[in-house]
PDB file of C-alpha atoms and ligand atoms in Angstrom:
ATOM      1  CA  MET A  26     164.684   9.721 -48.270  1.00 91.00           C
ATOM      2  CA  ASN A  27     167.132  12.305 -49.648  1.00 97.00           C
ATOM      3  CA  GLN A  28     168.135  15.298 -47.529  1.00 97.00           C
ATOM      4  CA  ILE A  29     166.262  17.858 -49.614  1.00 97.00           C
ATOM      5  CA  ILE A  30     162.954  15.998 -49.291  1.00 98.00           C
ATOM      6  CA  GLU A  31     163.580  15.415 -45.590  1.00 97.00           C
ATOM      7  CA  ASN A  32     164.243  19.153 -45.112  1.00 98.00           C
ATOM      8  CA  ILE A  33     160.948  19.974 -46.847  1.00 98.00           C
ATOM      9  CA  LEU A  34     158.958  17.457 -44.813  1.00 96.00           C
ATOM     10  CA  THR A  35     160.400  18.483 -41.434  1.00 96.00           C
ATOM     11  CA  ARG A  36     160.108  22.298 -41.745  1.00 98.00           C
ATOM     12  CA  ARG A  37     157.493  23.716 -39.372  1.00 97.00           C
ATOM     13  CA  SER A  38     156.499  27.280 -38.515  1.00 98.00           C
ATOM     14  CA  VAL A  39     158.224  28.463 -35.358  1.00 98.00           C
ATOM     15  CA  ARG A  40     156.251  30.821 -33.131  1.00 97.00           C
ATOM     16  CA  VAL A  41     158.497  31.157 -30.072  1.00 97.00           C
ATOM     17  CA  PHE A  42     161.982  32.500 -30.783  1.00 98.00           C
ATOM     18  CA  SER A  43     164.916  32.650 -28.379  1.00 98.00           C
ATOM     19  CA  GLU A  44     167.211  35.627 -27.732  1.00 98.00           C
ATOM     20  CA  LYS A  45     170.013  33.973 -29.735  1.00 98.00           C
ATOM     21  CA  ASP A  46     170.867  35.950 -32.867  1.00 98.00           C
ATOM     22  CA  ILE A  47     171.444  34.587 -36.358  1.00 98.00           C
ATOM     23  CA  ALA A  48     175.010  34.797 -37.683  1.00 98.00           C
ATOM     24  CA  ARG A  49     175.381  37.179 -40.612  1.00 98.00           C
ATOM     25  CA  GLU A  50     176.748  34.454 -42.924  1.00 98.00           C
ATOM     26  CA  ASP A  51     173.707  32.269 -42.220  1.00 98.00           C
ATOM     27  CA  LEU A  52     171.374  35.179 -42.968  1.00 98.00           C
ATOM     28  CA  GLU A  53     173.221  35.832 -46.199  1.00 98.00           C
ATOM     29  CA  GLN A  54     172.725  32.215 -47.276  1.00 98.00           C
ATOM     30  CA  ILE A  55     169.013  32.424 -46.446  1.00 99.00           C
ATOM     31  CA  LEU A  56     168.647  35.623 -48.493  1.00 98.00           C
ATOM     32  CA  LYS A  57     170.568  34.056 -51.359  1.00 98.00           C
ATOM     33  CA  ALA A  58     168.129  31.135 -51.366  1.00 98.00           C
ATOM     34  CA  GLY A  59     165.323  33.700 -51.745  1.00 98.00           C
ATOM     35  CA  LEU A  60     167.075  35.313 -54.693  1.00 98.00           C
ATOM     36  CA  TYR A  61     167.169  31.975 -56.517  1.00 98.00           C
ATOM     37  CA  ALA A  62     163.404  31.413 -56.270  1.00 98.00           C
ATOM     38  CA  PRO A  63     161.333  31.493 -59.452  1.00 98.00           C
ATOM     39  CA  SER A  64     159.559  34.750 -60.331  1.00 98.00           C
ATOM     40  CA  GLY A  65     156.940  35.534 -62.975  1.00 98.00           C
ATOM     41  CA  MET A  66     158.695  36.032 -66.316  1.00 98.00           C
ATOM     42  CA  ASN A  67     161.924  36.121 -64.297  1.00 98.00           C
ATOM     43  CA  ARG A  68     161.331  39.823 -63.670  1.00 98.00           C
ATOM     44  CA  GLN A  69     162.794  39.682 -60.109  1.00 98.00           C
ATOM     45  CA  THR A  70     161.047  42.945 -59.286  1.00 98.00           C
ATOM     46  CA  TRP A  71     161.136  42.072 -55.584  1.00 98.00           C
ATOM     47  CA  GLN A  72     163.286  43.493 -52.806  1.00 98.00           C
ATOM     48  CA  PHE A  73     164.297  41.628 -49.651  1.00 98.00           C
ATOM     49  CA  THR A  74     164.812  44.039 -46.789  1.00 98.00           C
ATOM     50  CA  ALA A  75     166.400  42.237 -43.837  1.00 98.00           C
ATOM     51  CA  ILE A  76     166.069  44.029 -40.517  1.00 98.00           C
ATOM     52  CA  VAL A  77     168.606  42.641 -38.052  1.00 98.00           C
ATOM     53  CA  ASN A  78     168.129  45.178 -35.288  1.00 98.00           C
ATOM     54  CA  ARG A  79     165.689  43.945 -32.626  1.00 98.00           C
ATOM     55  CA  GLU A  80     164.622  47.490 -31.668  1.00 98.00           C
ATOM     56  CA  LYS A  81     163.794  48.327 -35.286  1.00 98.00           C
ATOM     57  CA  ILE A  82     161.896  45.026 -35.601  1.00 98.00           C
ATOM     58  CA  GLN A  83     159.843  45.804 -32.518  1.00 98.00           C
ATOM     59  CA  LYS A  84     159.198  49.359 -33.741  1.00 98.00           C
ATOM     60  CA  LEU A  85     157.402  47.842 -36.748  1.00 98.00           C
ATOM     61  CA  ALA A  86     155.590  45.354 -34.512  1.00 98.00           C
ATOM     62  CA  LYS A  87     154.332  48.284 -32.430  1.00 98.00           C
ATOM     63  CA  LEU A  88     152.912  49.982 -35.528  1.00 98.00           C
ATOM     64  CA  ILE A  89     151.055  46.761 -36.391  1.00 97.00           C
ATOM     65  CA  GLU A  90     149.855  46.410 -32.806  1.00 97.00           C
ATOM     66  CA  VAL A  91     148.308  49.880 -32.956  1.00 97.00           C
ATOM     67  CA  LYS A  92     146.967  49.726 -36.537  1.00 96.00           C
ATOM     68  CA  LEU A  93     145.409  46.276 -36.180  1.00 96.00           C
ATOM     69  CA  SER A  94     144.541  46.461 -32.456  1.00 97.00           C
ATOM     70  CA  ARG A  95     146.687  43.375 -31.702  1.00 97.00           C
ATOM     71  CA  ALA A  96     147.762  43.828 -28.062  1.00 97.00           C
ATOM     72  CA  GLY A  97     151.248  42.440 -27.375  1.00 96.00           C
ATOM     73  CA  TYR A  98     152.062  41.934 -31.047  1.00 97.00           C
ATOM     74  CA  ASN A  99     155.793  41.175 -31.453  1.00 98.00           C
ATOM     75  CA  PHE A 100     156.302  38.902 -34.519  1.00 98.00           C
ATOM     76  CA  TYR A 101     157.109  36.151 -31.923  1.00 98.00           C
ATOM     77  CA  ASN A 102     160.329  37.988 -30.960  1.00 97.00           C
ATOM     78  CA  PRO A 103     162.538  37.070 -33.941  1.00 98.00           C
ATOM     79  CA  SER A 104     166.220  37.846 -34.418  1.00 98.00           C
ATOM     80  CA  VAL A 105     165.598  39.005 -37.998  1.00 98.00           C
ATOM     81  CA  ILE A 106     162.666  39.903 -40.202  1.00 98.00           C
ATOM     82  CA  VAL A 107     162.869  39.907 -43.980  1.00 99.00           C
ATOM     83  CA  LEU A 108     160.320  42.152 -45.677  1.00 98.00           C
ATOM     84  CA  VAL A 109     159.556  40.773 -49.126  1.00 98.00           C
ATOM     85  CA  SER A 110     158.237  43.651 -51.190  1.00 98.00           C
ATOM     86  CA  ASN A 111     157.328  43.955 -54.824  1.00 98.00           C
ATOM     87  CA  GLU A 112     155.893  46.484 -57.244  1.00 98.00           C
ATOM     88  CA  LYS A 113     152.228  47.213 -56.487  1.00 97.00           C
ATOM     89  CA  THR A 114     151.578  46.955 -60.238  1.00 97.00           C
ATOM     90  CA  SER A 115     153.170  43.503 -60.616  1.00 97.00           C
ATOM     91  CA  GLY A 116     150.764  40.771 -61.644  1.00 97.00           C
ATOM     92  CA  TRP A 117     152.921  38.153 -59.903  1.00 98.00           C
ATOM     93  CA  ALA A 118     153.812  39.864 -56.651  1.00 98.00           C
ATOM     94  CA  LYS A 119     152.005  37.417 -54.369  1.00 98.00           C
ATOM     95  CA  GLU A 120     153.228  34.339 -56.210  1.00 98.00           C
ATOM     96  CA  ASP A 121     156.813  35.619 -56.362  1.00 98.00           C
ATOM     97  CA  THR A 122     156.678  36.385 -52.649  1.00 98.00           C
ATOM     98  CA  ALA A 123     155.446  32.899 -51.791  1.00 98.00           C
ATOM     99  CA  CYS A 124     158.234  31.265 -53.811  1.00 98.00           C
ATOM    100  CA  ALA A 125     160.923  33.483 -52.275  1.00 98.00           C
ATOM    101  CA  LEU A 126     159.654  33.005 -48.738  1.00 98.00           C
ATOM    102  CA  GLU A 127     159.439  29.237 -49.010  1.00 98.00           C
ATOM    103  CA  ASN A 128     163.003  29.090 -50.373  1.00 98.00           C
ATOM    104  CA  MET A 129     164.119  31.180 -47.389  1.00 99.00           C
ATOM    105  CA  PHE A 130     162.170  29.044 -44.902  1.00 98.00           C
ATOM    106  CA  LEU A 131     163.718  25.855 -46.259  1.00 98.00           C
ATOM    107  CA  ALA A 132     167.225  27.333 -46.315  1.00 98.00           C
ATOM    108  CA  ALA A 133     166.743  28.506 -42.717  1.00 98.00           C
ATOM    109  CA  HIS A 134     165.497  25.079 -41.641  1.00 98.00           C
ATOM    110  CA  SER A 135     168.533  23.406 -43.218  1.00 98.00           C
ATOM    111  CA  LEU A 136     170.674  25.661 -40.974  1.00 98.00           C
ATOM    112  CA  GLU A 137     168.531  24.757 -37.905  1.00 98.00           C
ATOM    113  CA  ILE A 138     167.047  28.248 -37.904  1.00 98.00           C
ATOM    114  CA  GLY A 139     163.313  28.581 -37.353  1.00 98.00           C
ATOM    115  CA  SER A 140     160.973  30.680 -39.459  1.00 98.00           C
ATOM    116  CA  VAL A 141     157.374  31.706 -39.924  1.00 98.00           C
ATOM    117  CA  TRP A 142     155.423  33.698 -42.518  1.00 98.00           C
ATOM    118  CA  ILE A 143     154.093  36.969 -41.145  1.00 98.00           C
ATOM    119  CA  ASN A 144     151.112  38.310 -43.042  1.00 97.00           C
ATOM    120  CA  GLN A 145     150.006  41.400 -41.152  1.00 96.00           C
ATOM    121  CA  LEU A 146     151.699  44.131 -43.165  1.00 97.00           C
ATOM    122  CA  LYS A 147     150.346  43.561 -46.649  1.00 96.00           C
ATOM    123  CA  ASP A 148     147.140  45.598 -46.305  1.00 96.00           C
ATOM    124  CA  ILE A 149     148.503  48.493 -44.261  1.00 97.00           C
ATOM    125  CA  CYS A 150     151.697  49.486 -46.130  1.00 98.00           C
ATOM    126  CA  ASP A 151     150.246  52.807 -47.203  1.00 97.00           C
ATOM    127  CA  GLU A 152     149.069  53.843 -43.746  1.00 97.00           C
ATOM    128  CA  PRO A 153     151.193  56.972 -43.190  1.00 97.00           C
ATOM    129  CA  GLU A 154     153.085  55.733 -40.096  1.00 98.00           C
ATOM    130  CA  VAL A 155     153.802  52.378 -41.730  1.00 98.00           C
ATOM    131  CA  ARG A 156     154.931  53.975 -45.004  1.00 98.00           C
ATOM    132  CA  ALA A 157     157.204  56.328 -43.060  1.00 98.00           C
ATOM    133  CA  TYR A 158     158.837  53.282 -41.426  1.00 98.00           C
ATOM    134  CA  LEU A 159     159.163  51.521 -44.799  1.00 98.00           C
ATOM    135  CA  ASN A 160     160.790  54.645 -46.253  1.00 98.00           C
ATOM    136  CA  GLU A 161     163.197  54.703 -43.312  1.00 98.00           C
ATOM    137  CA  VAL A 162     164.358  51.120 -43.981  1.00 98.00           C
ATOM    138  CA  GLY A 163     164.539  51.632 -47.751  1.00 98.00           C
ATOM    139  CA  VAL A 164     161.501  49.791 -49.091  1.00 98.00           C
ATOM    140  CA  PRO A 165     160.679  51.556 -52.401  1.00 98.00           C
ATOM    141  CA  GLU A 166     157.613  53.820 -52.328  1.00 97.00           C
ATOM    142  CA  GLU A 167     156.074  51.905 -55.269  1.00 98.00           C
ATOM    143  CA  HIS A 168     156.398  48.582 -53.422  1.00 98.00           C
ATOM    144  CA  ASN A 169     153.973  46.773 -51.173  1.00 98.00           C
ATOM    145  CA  VAL A 170     155.246  44.291 -48.596  1.00 98.00           C
ATOM    146  CA  TYR A 171     153.463  41.054 -49.516  1.00 98.00           C
ATOM    147  CA  GLY A 172     154.971  38.862 -46.833  1.00 98.00           C
ATOM    148  CA  ILE A 173     157.550  38.783 -44.078  1.00 98.00           C
ATOM    149  CA  ALA A 174     159.861  36.013 -42.895  1.00 98.00           C
ATOM    150  CA  ALA A 175     160.434  36.077 -39.152  1.00 98.00           C
ATOM    151  CA  LEU A 176     163.667  34.201 -38.428  1.00 98.00           C
ATOM    152  CA  GLY A 177     165.347  33.003 -35.267  1.00 98.00           C
ATOM    153  CA  TYR A 178     166.234  30.032 -33.114  1.00 98.00           C
ATOM    154  CA  ALA A 179     163.231  28.120 -31.794  1.00 98.00           C
ATOM    155  CA  ALA A 180     162.680  28.460 -28.046  1.00 96.00           C
ATOM    156  CA  LYS A 181     159.912  25.848 -28.166  1.00 92.00           C
ATOM    157  CA  GLU A 182     159.284  22.789 -30.319  1.00 90.00           C
ATOM    158  CA  PRO A 183     156.946  23.868 -33.133  1.00 92.00           C
ATOM    159  CA  ASN A 184     153.517  22.256 -33.518  1.00 88.00           C
ATOM    160  CA  GLN A 185     153.458  19.221 -35.736  1.00 89.00           C
ATOM    161  CA  ASN A 186     151.424  19.638 -38.899  1.00 88.00           C
ATOM    162  CA  VAL A 187     148.687  17.160 -39.756  1.00 91.00           C
ATOM    163  CA  VAL A 188     148.560  16.874 -43.513  1.00 94.00           C
ATOM    164  CA  LYS A 189     144.958  16.589 -44.727  1.00 95.00           C
ATOM    165  CA  LYS A 190     143.966  13.442 -46.554  1.00 95.00           C
ATOM    166  CA  GLY A 191     142.481  13.220 -50.045  1.00 95.00           C
ATOM    167  CA  ILE A 192     144.265  16.260 -51.472  1.00 96.00           C
ATOM    168  CA  VAL A 193     146.452  14.457 -53.979  1.00 97.00           C
ATOM    169  CA  LYS A 194     144.870  12.782 -56.992  1.00 97.00           C
ATOM    170  CA  ILE A 195     146.962  10.841 -59.446  1.00 97.00           C
ATOM    171  CA  VAL A 196     145.165  10.323 -62.727  1.00 97.00           C
ATOM    172  CA  GLU A 197     146.392   7.625 -65.063  1.00 97.00           C
TER     173      GLU A 197
HETATM  174  C1  LIG B 203     150.060  33.035 -46.947  1.00 94.23           C
HETATM  175  C2  LIG B 203     150.421  32.625 -45.536  1.00 94.23           C
HETATM  176  C3  LIG B 203     150.235  33.514 -44.499  1.00 94.23           C
HETATM  177  C4  LIG B 203     150.614  33.153 -43.190  1.00 94.23           C
HETATM  178  N1  LIG B 203     150.514  34.078 -42.194  1.00 94.23           N
HETATM  179  C5  LIG B 203     150.887  33.751 -40.947  1.00 94.23           C
HETATM  180  C6  LIG B 203     150.879  34.728 -39.916  1.00 94.23           C
HETATM  181  O1  LIG B 203     150.587  35.903 -40.126  1.00 94.23           O
HETATM  182  N2  LIG B 203     151.237  34.338 -38.673  1.00 94.23           N
HETATM  183  C7  LIG B 203     151.597  33.038 -38.401  1.00 94.23           C
HETATM  184  O2  LIG B 203     151.889  32.735 -37.235  1.00 94.23           O
HETATM  185  N3  LIG B 203     151.656  32.096 -39.361  1.00 94.23           N
HETATM  186  C8  LIG B 203     151.322  32.433 -40.624  1.00 94.23           C
HETATM  187  N4  LIG B 203     151.416  31.498 -41.631  1.00 94.23           N
HETATM  188  C9  LIG B 203     151.913  30.142 -41.323  1.00 94.23           C
HETATM  189  C10 LIG B 203     150.820  29.093 -41.397  1.00 94.23           C
HETATM  190  O3  LIG B 203     149.897  29.281 -40.349  1.00 94.23           O
HETATM  191  C11 LIG B 203     151.482  27.706 -41.334  1.00 94.23           C
HETATM  192  O4  LIG B 203     152.332  27.552 -42.451  1.00 94.23           O
HETATM  193  C12 LIG B 203     150.461  26.584 -41.311  1.00 94.23           C
HETATM  194  O5  LIG B 203     149.748  26.600 -40.091  1.00 94.23           O
HETATM  195  C13 LIG B 203     151.126  25.186 -41.447  1.00 94.23           C
HETATM  196  O6  LIG B 203     152.088  24.987 -40.428  1.00 94.23           O
HETATM  197  P1  LIG B 203     153.610  24.686 -40.789  1.00 94.23           P
HETATM  198  O7  LIG B 203     154.176  25.915 -41.441  1.00 94.23           O
HETATM  199  O8  LIG B 203     154.237  24.396 -39.460  1.00 94.23           O
HETATM  200  O9  LIG B 203     153.642  23.516 -41.718  1.00 94.23           O
HETATM  201  C14 LIG B 203     151.110  31.849 -42.928  1.00 94.23           C
HETATM  202  C15 LIG B 203     151.295  30.967 -44.006  1.00 94.23           C
HETATM  203  C16 LIG B 203     150.999  31.354 -45.290  1.00 94.23           C
HETATM  204  C17 LIG B 203     151.291  30.406 -46.428  1.00 94.23           C
END
């Protein structure tokens, strides 16, 4: 099996991160992988906002905890979160986000950095306290955050995925 396929097949969502931080050059490579993802009509209307300050990350987690009544919410204690935002009017925002996030997850995995998709922000971006935070970190007012990558070193082996059977059909 080639290394690319092996990297795809062995990536798993990590939900317990250690205190070890990600080196800036590794983060930059992960973000670059996101930039090279496909986007609808190649518009690239997205923005990747990487928050590398643990206090600022937990400030956002606290807002989610309160807004969604999720006691103890902490994004699994990552070293970095990457907010993937896009124009609210874009017809491809969700698809673009998924492509960019998966590229980032795979790049992270190839560097032995764990990752997981965080979905909690997408429906509450325009709550005043959340929007104030997004303004503070420079997410454009006309953007919604469609997904977040939480990144860090795994502190626990991730769960193995059981791939469902009967999903692939090859028609001759
Ligand atoms: C659209 C989407 C939203 C997700 N949201 C979350 C989330 O909010 N929190 C979480 O822990 N995992 C989230 N995940 C991760 C999935 O639960 C995970 O990919 C799935 O269980 C398969 O496990 P694997 O990633 O280890 O293969 C999300 C995945 C996708 C594609």
